[in-house]
Amino acid sequence: MAKSNLLLNNPFAKAPIVRLQGQPVLLFTEQHNSLLQALEAKKVTIFSECRSGFCGACKTRIISGSVSYLTEPLAELKADECLPCCCIPSEDLELDLSPEGAAVVTYPRSNTLAQTPSTRKTANLKAVPQQEVVED
């Protein structure tokens, strides 16, 4: 199935959120050609040799969620693994990659019980870039 069909088939479908070890890092949209390209744009440290002809180097463990492949993977994968170079998330996705160095959204710990529901929504969310990120 083509990438545009997966992401744009339903105009009300939300773009998948990609998390790294629990930290939200990116919202995957049709501007990304592959999961690997999106992760690299966010300065996520991921080893890949795909462009050098070695398939399987970017193999990554999926903690939760699923992916759809744009091309058939050449490397053998376990059920909980993906090749980011040739796939896109088909739903919210959490990967076993370090969020260190990437721009992530953090949630400061505070006593939310003392807040009213209306102030809780905005008081707990704070974007904290760990590194300047330039998106294409």
PDB file of C-alpha atoms in Angstrom:
ATOM      1  CA  MET A   1       0.000   0.000   0.000  1.00  0.00           C
ATOM      2  CA  ALA A   2       1.376   3.429  -0.921  1.00  0.00           C
ATOM      3  CA  LYS A   3       2.484   5.803   1.793  1.00  0.00           C
ATOM      4  CA  SER A   4      -0.037   8.455   0.820  1.00  0.00           C
ATOM      5  CA  ASN A   5      -2.867   5.917   1.076  1.00  0.00           C
ATOM      6  CA  LEU A   6      -1.818   4.955   4.613  1.00  0.00           C
ATOM      7  CA  LEU A   7      -1.575   8.495   5.915  1.00  0.00           C
ATOM      8  CA  LEU A   8      -4.148  10.317   3.820  1.00  0.00           C
ATOM      9  CA  ASN A   9      -6.847   7.699   3.256  1.00  0.00           C
ATOM     10  CA  ASN A  10      -8.872   9.069   6.156  1.00  0.00           C
ATOM     11  CA  PRO A  11      -8.868  12.891   6.369  1.00  0.00           C
ATOM     12  CA  PHE A  12      -9.752  12.644  10.081  1.00  0.00           C
ATOM     13  CA  ALA A  13      -6.960  10.231  11.006  1.00  0.00           C
ATOM     14  CA  LYS A  14      -4.227  11.706  13.185  1.00  0.00           C
ATOM     15  CA  ALA A  15      -0.607  11.405  12.246  1.00  0.00           C
ATOM     16  CA  PRO A  16       1.268   8.768  14.267  1.00  0.00           C
ATOM     17  CA  ILE A  17       3.368   9.908  17.221  1.00  0.00           C
ATOM     18  CA  VAL A  18       6.807   8.319  17.434  1.00  0.00           C
ATOM     19  CA  ARG A  19       8.237   7.874  20.929  1.00  0.00           C
ATOM     20  CA  LEU A  20      11.717   6.816  21.954  1.00  0.00           C
ATOM     21  CA  GLN A  21      11.753   4.924  25.259  1.00  0.00           C
ATOM     22  CA  GLY A  22       8.582   6.760  26.318  1.00  0.00           C
ATOM     23  CA  GLN A  23       9.591  10.252  25.164  1.00  0.00           C
ATOM     24  CA  PRO A  24       7.550  11.752  22.277  1.00  0.00           C
ATOM     25  CA  VAL A  25       9.972  12.838  19.551  1.00  0.00           C
ATOM     26  CA  LEU A  26       8.021  13.404  16.363  1.00  0.00           C
ATOM     27  CA  LEU A  27       4.683  13.500  14.655  1.00  0.00           C
ATOM     28  CA  PHE A  28       5.060  11.427  11.497  1.00  0.00           C
ATOM     29  CA  THR A  29       3.515  13.197   8.496  1.00  0.00           C
ATOM     30  CA  GLU A  30       3.516  12.727   4.744  1.00  0.00           C
ATOM     31  CA  GLN A  31       6.553  15.047   4.488  1.00  0.00           C
ATOM     32  CA  HIS A  32       8.732  12.160   5.737  1.00  0.00           C
ATOM     33  CA  ASN A  33       9.815   9.593   3.144  1.00  0.00           C
ATOM     34  CA  SER A  34      10.697   6.936   5.733  1.00  0.00           C
ATOM     35  CA  LEU A  35      10.919   6.449   9.470  1.00  0.00           C
ATOM     36  CA  LEU A  36      14.726   6.615   9.229  1.00  0.00           C
ATOM     37  CA  GLN A  37      14.599   9.978   7.448  1.00  0.00           C
ATOM     38  CA  ALA A  38      12.217  11.367  10.094  1.00  0.00           C
ATOM     39  CA  LEU A  39      14.434  10.132  12.953  1.00  0.00           C
ATOM     40  CA  GLU A  40      17.563  11.556  11.337  1.00  0.00           C
ATOM     41  CA  ALA A  41      15.823  14.933  10.858  1.00  0.00           C
ATOM     42  CA  LYS A  42      15.182  14.963  14.625  1.00  0.00           C
ATOM     43  CA  LYS A  43      18.883  14.208  15.287  1.00  0.00           C
ATOM     44  CA  VAL A  44      18.120  10.797  16.780  1.00  0.00           C
ATOM     45  CA  THR A  45      21.220   8.635  17.023  1.00  0.00           C
ATOM     46  CA  ILE A  46      20.553   5.576  14.881  1.00  0.00           C
ATOM     47  CA  PHE A  47      23.164   3.484  13.125  1.00  0.00           C
ATOM     48  CA  SER A  48      22.446   2.816   9.472  1.00  0.00           C
ATOM     49  CA  GLU A  49      24.440   1.564   6.524  1.00  0.00           C
ATOM     50  CA  CYS A  50      21.451   1.450   4.185  1.00  0.00           C
ATOM     51  CA  ARG A  51      22.922   4.011   1.789  1.00  0.00           C
ATOM     52  CA  SER A  52      26.162   1.995   1.666  1.00  0.00           C
ATOM     53  CA  GLY A  53      24.417  -1.205   0.615  1.00  0.00           C
ATOM     54  CA  PHE A  54      24.369  -3.048   3.953  1.00  0.00           C
ATOM     55  CA  CYS A  55      20.789  -3.944   4.792  1.00  0.00           C
ATOM     56  CA  GLY A  56      19.844  -4.610   8.384  1.00  0.00           C
ATOM     57  CA  ALA A  57      22.133  -2.145  10.176  1.00  0.00           C
ATOM     58  CA  CYS A  58      19.233   0.120  11.186  1.00  0.00           C
ATOM     59  CA  LYS A  59      17.245  -2.779  12.676  1.00  0.00           C
ATOM     60  CA  THR A  60      15.332  -1.368  15.651  1.00  0.00           C
ATOM     61  CA  ARG A  61      13.207  -2.996  18.356  1.00  0.00           C
ATOM     62  CA  ILE A  62       9.557  -1.917  18.493  1.00  0.00           C
ATOM     63  CA  ILE A  63       8.254  -1.500  22.051  1.00  0.00           C
ATOM     64  CA  SER A  64       4.681  -0.829  20.924  1.00  0.00           C
ATOM     65  CA  GLY A  65       2.825   0.027  17.732  1.00  0.00           C
ATOM     66  CA  SER A  66       3.330  -1.183  14.199  1.00  0.00           C
ATOM     67  CA  VAL A  67       4.851  -0.153  10.886  1.00  0.00           C
ATOM     68  CA  SER A  68       4.058  -0.614   7.207  1.00  0.00           C
ATOM     69  CA  TYR A  69       6.806  -1.303   4.705  1.00  0.00           C
ATOM     70  CA  LEU A  70       7.314   0.812   1.601  1.00  0.00           C
ATOM     71  CA  THR A  71       9.561  -1.881   0.127  1.00  0.00           C
ATOM     72  CA  GLU A  72      10.094  -5.452   1.228  1.00  0.00           C
ATOM     73  CA  PRO A  73      12.869  -5.622   3.870  1.00  0.00           C
ATOM     74  CA  LEU A  74      15.950  -7.521   2.731  1.00  0.00           C
ATOM     75  CA  ALA A  75      17.095  -8.359   6.258  1.00  0.00           C
ATOM     76  CA  GLU A  76      15.480 -10.991   8.454  1.00  0.00           C
ATOM     77  CA  LEU A  77      13.413  -9.440  11.252  1.00  0.00           C
ATOM     78  CA  LYS A  78      11.883 -10.691  14.477  1.00  0.00           C
ATOM     79  CA  ALA A  79       8.234  -9.878  15.205  1.00  0.00           C
ATOM     80  CA  ASP A  80       9.236  -6.933  17.417  1.00  0.00           C
ATOM     81  CA  GLU A  81      11.768  -5.385  15.007  1.00  0.00           C
ATOM     82  CA  CYS A  82      11.597  -2.994  12.080  1.00  0.00           C
ATOM     83  CA  LEU A  83      13.889  -1.486   9.477  1.00  0.00           C
ATOM     84  CA  PRO A  84      13.283   2.281   9.710  1.00  0.00           C
ATOM     85  CA  CYS A  85      14.898   2.836   6.287  1.00  0.00           C
ATOM     86  CA  CYS A  86      12.016   1.211   4.443  1.00  0.00           C
ATOM     87  CA  CYS A  87       8.975   1.633   6.703  1.00  0.00           C
ATOM     88  CA  ILE A  88       6.593   4.196   8.120  1.00  0.00           C
ATOM     89  CA  PRO A  89       4.510   4.022  11.297  1.00  0.00           C
ATOM     90  CA  SER A  90       0.960   2.799  10.707  1.00  0.00           C
ATOM     91  CA  GLU A  91      -0.072   3.882  14.226  1.00  0.00           C
ATOM     92  CA  ASP A  92       1.529   5.487  17.274  1.00  0.00           C
ATOM     93  CA  LEU A  93       4.924   3.868  17.653  1.00  0.00           C
ATOM     94  CA  GLU A  94       7.428   3.478  20.472  1.00  0.00           C
ATOM     95  CA  LEU A  95      10.965   2.416  19.616  1.00  0.00           C
ATOM     96  CA  ASP A  96      13.806   1.153  21.763  1.00  0.00           C
ATOM     97  CA  LEU A  97      16.124   4.021  20.797  1.00  0.00           C
ATOM     98  CA  SER A  98      17.639   6.601  23.108  1.00  0.00           C
ATOM     99  CA  PRO A  99      15.960  10.021  23.023  1.00  0.00           C
ATOM    100  CA  GLU A 100      19.266  11.625  24.117  1.00  0.00           C
ATOM    101  CA  GLY A 101      20.213  14.468  21.812  1.00  0.00           C
ATOM    102  CA  ALA A 102      16.797  14.630  20.148  1.00  0.00           C
ATOM    103  CA  ALA A 103      14.179  17.314  20.695  1.00  0.00           C
ATOM    104  CA  VAL A 104      11.609  15.723  22.993  1.00  0.00           C
ATOM    105  CA  VAL A 105       8.578  16.941  24.916  1.00  0.00           C
ATOM    106  CA  THR A 106       8.998  16.547  28.662  1.00  0.00           C
ATOM    107  CA  TYR A 107       6.420  16.609  31.417  1.00  0.00           C
ATOM    108  CA  PRO A 108       7.739  18.223  34.609  1.00  0.00           C
ATOM    109  CA  ARG A 109       6.791  16.404  37.780  1.00  0.00           C
ATOM    110  CA  SER A 110       4.536  18.481  39.993  1.00  0.00           C
ATOM    111  CA  ASN A 111       1.656  18.068  42.392  1.00  0.00           C
ATOM    112  CA  THR A 112      -1.217  17.939  39.904  1.00  0.00           C
ATOM    113  CA  LEU A 113      -3.746  17.082  42.615  1.00  0.00           C
ATOM    114  CA  ALA A 114      -3.646  20.677  43.880  1.00  0.00           C
ATOM    115  CA  GLN A 115      -4.469  22.047  40.424  1.00  0.00           C
ATOM    116  CA  THR A 116      -7.887  22.398  38.902  1.00  0.00           C
ATOM    117  CA  PRO A 117      -8.585  20.412  35.741  1.00  0.00           C
ATOM    118  CA  SER A 118      -8.506  23.572  33.621  1.00  0.00           C
ATOM    119  CA  THR A 119      -5.045  24.651  34.835  1.00  0.00           C
ATOM    120  CA  ARG A 120      -3.670  21.101  34.772  1.00  0.00           C
ATOM    121  CA  LYS A 121      -3.943  20.955  30.966  1.00  0.00           C
ATOM    122  CA  THR A 122      -1.512  23.801  30.344  1.00  0.00           C
ATOM    123  CA  ALA A 123       0.568  23.838  33.518  1.00  0.00           C
ATOM    124  CA  ASN A 124       2.140  20.392  33.035  1.00  0.00           C
ATOM    125  CA  LEU A 125       3.203  20.593  29.396  1.00  0.00           C
ATOM    126  CA  LYS A 126       6.499  22.197  28.582  1.00  0.00           C
ATOM    127  CA  ALA A 127       8.545  21.631  25.433  1.00  0.00           C
ATOM    128  CA  VAL A 128      12.214  21.341  26.290  1.00  0.00           C
ATOM    129  CA  PRO A 129      14.493  20.994  23.283  1.00  0.00           C
ATOM    130  CA  GLN A 130      17.677  19.198  24.244  1.00  0.00           C
ATOM    131  CA  GLN A 131      19.351  20.208  21.012  1.00  0.00           C
ATOM    132  CA  GLU A 132      18.487  22.686  18.294  1.00  0.00           C
ATOM    133  CA  VAL A 133      16.706  20.840  15.489  1.00  0.00           C
ATOM    134  CA  VAL A 134      16.174  22.067  11.961  1.00  0.00           C
ATOM    135  CA  GLU A 135      13.393  20.334  10.089  1.00  0.00           C
ATOM    136  CA  ASP A 136      13.187  20.155   6.323  1.00  0.00           C
TER     137      ASP A 136
END
